[in-house]
Amino acid sequence: MEQIITTDNASQSQPDTATRAVDERALAQGPLTALLTAAALTYALDLGSKLVAVSRLEGQEPIAIAGRVLTLQVFRNSGAAFSSGQAFTAVFAAISVAVVVVIARVARRLQSLPWAVALGLLLGGALGNLTDRIFRAPGVFRGHVVDFISVEHFAVFNLADSGIVCGGALAVLLSFLGTSLDSSASQDR
């Protein structure tokens, strides 16, 4: 005796819908995970390198890495790039806070892996320098950033600055290529 089992098409579409929802959540979490990973790595490398630089290099003669072209020496920077705006330390701290808030808000709609990396580098760098502004002398939101990588005829910087520059350059490139945060190509092309 043969049994015929019928299936209801409506019940078959429910698992597909559930599977699609799980796939969409996993897809959305990939870029968020990449953003948080890039931010955490940038922040950890910056913080660790500054701790080593302060403990081993501060008050010491510069260490030549590539002759006089690249040296390691600790400088305390109250300003921004190239020590500009030294009277505006609190403003730079506020800008860092704003960057963190904006990236946290943008992260909700982020679906692009390259944008996640760019924003993660920016976030990690902003947090690294903000940590110095909050916890280093002379006081909260007036702290001096630890810079220790010196390139002759250029600037003295740290790994947070490198993260900010690399993240910013990647963001400009992605914008130029028309890649949006939701990983769609620009319709204006």
JSON list of N, CA and C in Angstrom, two decimals, residues 2 19 22 59 67 85 88 101 107-108 110 112 133 137-138 142-144 159 166 183:
[
{"chain": "A", "resi": 2, "resn": "GLU", "atom": "N", "xyz": [0.57, 2.13, -0.85]},
{"chain": "A", "resi": 2, "resn": "GLU", "atom": "CA", "xyz": [1.39, 3.32, -1.04]},
{"chain": "A", "resi": 2, "resn": "GLU", "atom": "C", "xyz": [0.71, 4.52, -0.40]},
{"chain": "A", "resi": 19, "resn": "THR", "atom": "N", "xyz": [15.32, 31.26, 6.73]},
{"chain": "A", "resi": 19, "resn": "THR", "atom": "CA", "xyz": [16.71, 31.11, 6.30]},
{"chain": "A", "resi": 19, "resn": "THR", "atom": "C", "xyz": [17.23, 32.41, 5.69]},
{"chain": "A", "resi": 22, "resn": "VAL", "atom": "N", "xyz": [18.01, 34.86, 8.47]},
{"chain": "A", "resi": 22, "resn": "VAL", "atom": "CA", "xyz": [19.27, 34.51, 9.14]},
{"chain": "A", "resi": 22, "resn": "VAL", "atom": "C", "xyz": [20.45, 34.90, 8.26]},
{"chain": "A", "resi": 59, "resn": "GLY", "atom": "N", "xyz": [62.88, 60.46, 27.20]},
{"chain": "A", "resi": 59, "resn": "GLY", "atom": "CA", "xyz": [64.08, 60.93, 27.86]},
{"chain": "A", "resi": 59, "resn": "GLY", "atom": "C", "xyz": [65.36, 60.31, 27.32]},
{"chain": "A", "resi": 67, "resn": "GLY", "atom": "N", "xyz": [68.87, 55.37, 9.21]},
{"chain": "A", "resi": 67, "resn": "GLY", "atom": "CA", "xyz": [69.69, 56.59, 9.26]},
{"chain": "A", "resi": 67, "resn": "GLY", "atom": "C", "xyz": [68.93, 57.70, 9.96]},
{"chain": "A", "resi": 85, "resn": "GLY", "atom": "N", "xyz": [47.63, 73.97, 15.86]},
{"chain": "A", "resi": 85, "resn": "GLY", "atom": "CA", "xyz": [46.48, 74.18, 16.73]},
{"chain": "A", "resi": 85, "resn": "GLY", "atom": "C", "xyz": [46.68, 73.77, 18.16]},
{"chain": "A", "resi": 88, "resn": "PHE", "atom": "N", "xyz": [44.10, 74.42, 20.84]},
{"chain": "A", "resi": 88, "resn": "PHE", "atom": "CA", "xyz": [42.76, 73.86, 20.66]},
{"chain": "A", "resi": 88, "resn": "PHE", "atom": "C", "xyz": [42.68, 72.39, 21.03]},
{"chain": "A", "resi": 101, "resn": "VAL", "atom": "N", "xyz": [31.07, 58.90, 17.52]},
{"chain": "A", "resi": 101, "resn": "VAL", "atom": "CA", "xyz": [29.60, 58.88, 17.48]},
{"chain": "A", "resi": 101, "resn": "VAL", "atom": "C", "xyz": [29.09, 58.68, 16.05]},
{"chain": "A", "resi": 107, "resn": "ALA", "atom": "N", "xyz": [27.49, 52.63, 11.40]},
{"chain": "A", "resi": 107, "resn": "ALA", "atom": "CA", "xyz": [27.72, 51.18, 11.45]},
{"chain": "A", "resi": 107, "resn": "ALA", "atom": "C", "xyz": [26.43, 50.38, 11.35]},
{"chain": "A", "resi": 108, "resn": "ARG", "atom": "N", "xyz": [25.31, 50.98, 11.73]},
{"chain": "A", "resi": 108, "resn": "ARG", "atom": "CA", "xyz": [24.02, 50.27, 11.69]},
{"chain": "A", "resi": 108, "resn": "ARG", "atom": "C", "xyz": [23.61, 49.89, 10.27]},
{"chain": "A", "resi": 110, "resn": "LEU", "atom": "N", "xyz": [25.83, 49.64, 7.66]},
{"chain": "A", "resi": 110, "resn": "LEU", "atom": "CA", "xyz": [27.03, 49.23, 6.95]},
{"chain": "A", "resi": 110, "resn": "LEU", "atom": "C", "xyz": [26.90, 47.81, 6.41]},
{"chain": "A", "resi": 112, "resn": "SER", "atom": "N", "xyz": [29.21, 47.05, 3.52]},
{"chain": "A", "resi": 112, "resn": "SER", "atom": "CA", "xyz": [30.39, 46.95, 2.67]},
{"chain": "A", "resi": 112, "resn": "SER", "atom": "C", "xyz": [31.62, 46.62, 3.50]},
{"chain": "A", "resi": 133, "resn": "ARG", "atom": "N", "xyz": [44.17, 62.13, 24.94]},
{"chain": "A", "resi": 133, "resn": "ARG", "atom": "CA", "xyz": [43.58, 63.43, 25.29]},
{"chain": "A", "resi": 133, "resn": "ARG", "atom": "C", "xyz": [42.85, 63.36, 26.64]},
{"chain": "A", "resi": 137, "resn": "ALA", "atom": "N", "xyz": [48.63, 63.84, 30.82]},
{"chain": "A", "resi": 137, "resn": "ALA", "atom": "CA", "xyz": [48.80, 65.20, 31.34]},
{"chain": "A", "resi": 137, "resn": "ALA", "atom": "C", "xyz": [48.71, 66.18, 30.18]},
{"chain": "A", "resi": 138, "resn": "PRO", "atom": "N", "xyz": [48.24, 67.38, 30.40]},
{"chain": "A", "resi": 138, "resn": "PRO", "atom": "CA", "xyz": [48.01, 68.03, 31.70]},
{"chain": "A", "resi": 138, "resn": "PRO", "atom": "C", "xyz": [46.63, 67.82, 32.29]},
{"chain": "A", "resi": 142, "resn": "ARG", "atom": "N", "xyz": [42.52, 67.68, 27.70]},
{"chain": "A", "resi": 142, "resn": "ARG", "atom": "CA", "xyz": [43.62, 68.59, 27.37]},
{"chain": "A", "resi": 142, "resn": "ARG", "atom": "C", "xyz": [44.94, 67.83, 27.28]},
{"chain": "A", "resi": 143, "resn": "GLY", "atom": "N", "xyz": [44.86, 66.50, 27.39]},
{"chain": "A", "resi": 143, "resn": "GLY", "atom": "CA", "xyz": [46.06, 65.67, 27.39]},
{"chain": "A", "resi": 143, "resn": "GLY", "atom": "C", "xyz": [46.82, 65.74, 26.07]},
{"chain": "A", "resi": 144, "resn": "HIS", "atom": "N", "xyz": [48.11, 65.54, 26.18]},
{"chain": "A", "resi": 144, "resn": "HIS", "atom": "CA", "xyz": [48.98, 65.59, 25.01]},
{"chain": "A", "resi": 144, "resn": "HIS", "atom": "C", "xyz": [49.12, 64.19, 24.43]},
{"chain": "A", "resi": 159, "resn": "LEU", "atom": "N", "xyz": [50.77, 55.31, 15.76]},
{"chain": "A", "resi": 159, "resn": "LEU", "atom": "CA", "xyz": [50.01, 54.35, 14.98]},
{"chain": "A", "resi": 159, "resn": "LEU", "atom": "C", "xyz": [48.53, 54.74, 14.84]},
{"chain": "A", "resi": 166, "resn": "CYS", "atom": "N", "xyz": [45.33, 56.00, 6.86]},
{"chain": "A", "resi": 166, "resn": "CYS", "atom": "CA", "xyz": [45.01, 54.87, 5.98]},
{"chain": "A", "resi": 166, "resn": "CYS", "atom": "C", "xyz": [43.50, 54.70, 5.83]},
{"chain": "A", "resi": 183, "resn": "SER", "atom": "N", "xyz": [27.32, 48.78, 0.10]},
{"chain": "A", "resi": 183, "resn": "SER", "atom": "CA", "xyz": [28.07, 48.04, -0.92]},
{"chain": "A", "resi": 183, "resn": "SER", "atom": "C", "xyz": [27.46, 48.08, -2.32]}
]
